[in-house]
C-alpha cells in the first residue's frame, strides 16, 4: 500500500513523493535531495513539525532507517485532523564548513539559509541592535554584490534599500522597532562599508562567526543525567562534528569520538526517563567502556541516539547502524538488515537465537554471525 508524502523545502516549495509502506526515509531523502543536485546527501534529514494550540512548536527528527509506518506509529500527530509538516533540513555536518562550501555549494547554501531562518524565528527578540544589523548587512552584501564601497557613501542608496526593498527583509522587525530610522540607516551604511570587500562565502563565514557567540552552530546540546540510575548528576552533552560526543565532568571535558562507538541501546526505565546506553572503546585500551545517559523523554532519547548513530555512519566506512535491534523505537527493518556484527555480541545466547529465528536468516548466516559474536 502506498501514500504520498509532501516534503517542504526552506524556499517554501514542496516536493511530493510517492512512497510504499516499505520505503525508508533514506530512500525518500535520496529522491528529494537528488533533485536539489546536492552532492552530500548524508547531511540531510527529515524533520516533522507542528504548531500546537498553545502556540508552542513540536518537532521530531525521523531516523533515516524508519519507514512511513514506523514514523506514524512512533510519532502520532497531536490532532488527527492536523497532520505533521514534513521538512527537509540539514542535520549533520562535516568537520570543516569551508571545505563543504568548496565541494558542495548547494548543501552549504542550504545550511546557511536554515541557520538564518532559525535565527529569525528563535533568536531575533533577544538580539542587540548592533549584532542584528551586522547579520542583516552580511545578507545584504551577499544579495547585492555590485554595491561598491563608493556607492555606499551615497545616502540615496541606503534610502533605496530601506524604502524600496525594506530593511525588514534582512533585519528582524522586532529589532528595527527598538531604534530610530536614522540610527539604523547609519549602522547599515557603516557595516555595509565594512563588509564591502567580502565574497558571498566570506559573508556566510562571518555570519556564522558572529552568531556562534550567541548560539552553537552545527552542534546539538542535550540535557540529560549521567550515571547508573536516574538520580545521577545532570549534565549537558554536546554532539557535533567538532565536539564528537562531549560533556564536562567537574573541571574536565570528556570527549568520545564517533569512531569509538560500538553499540547504542535505548531502553525505558521505571520512571518517565529513558536510558541511552553507549558502548565505546578507547584507543589503545582493549576493555570496552559504557556510558549511561538518562533523557527526560523517549523522544529526546531517540533523537540523541539517532544523531550519534548518524555521525558514526558518516565518520566511518561502516554504513550499518549501531542501534541495537531491541532498542526502544528501533524500526522493524533492523530485524532483518543493517545490523552491526558488534551489536549482536551485547545479547545473551537466548536473545541472539530468538532474534535470528524471528529474522528467518539462513543457516549459513546463522553460523557466520555466531562466529562473529563469540
XYZ file of N, CA and C in Angstrom, residues 47-51 57-60 83-87 89:
45
model
N 12.529 16.255 9.124
C 12.029 16.682 10.434
C 10.535 16.973 10.312
N 9.757 16.460 11.258
C 8.322 16.763 11.275
C 8.064 17.845 12.321
N 7.182 18.781 11.994
C 6.881 19.892 12.892
C 5.384 20.137 12.937
N 4.963 20.775 14.022
C 3.556 21.148 14.181
C 3.476 22.295 15.173
N 2.571 23.225 14.935
C 2.301 24.297 15.885
C 1.100 23.898 16.727
N 5.767 24.882 19.607
C 6.050 24.070 18.430
C 6.602 22.713 18.847
N 6.127 21.699 18.171
C 6.643 20.346 18.367
C 7.459 19.974 17.136
N 8.597 19.325 17.348
C 9.463 18.943 16.233
C 10.187 17.651 16.576
N 10.294 16.765 15.599
C 10.997 15.499 15.788
C 11.783 15.165 14.522
N -2.207 16.973 10.333
C -1.028 16.108 10.210
C 0.276 16.897 10.369
N 1.344 16.161 10.589
C 2.668 16.773 10.690
C 3.056 17.429 9.371
N 3.867 18.474 9.478
C 4.508 19.023 8.280
C 5.892 18.397 8.177
N 6.206 17.847 7.016
C 7.493 17.201 6.795
C 8.442 18.208 6.145
N 9.627 18.376 6.746
C 10.583 19.381 6.287
C 11.934 18.750 5.975
N 15.785 19.225 6.062
C 16.749 20.066 6.753
C 18.122 19.393 6.813
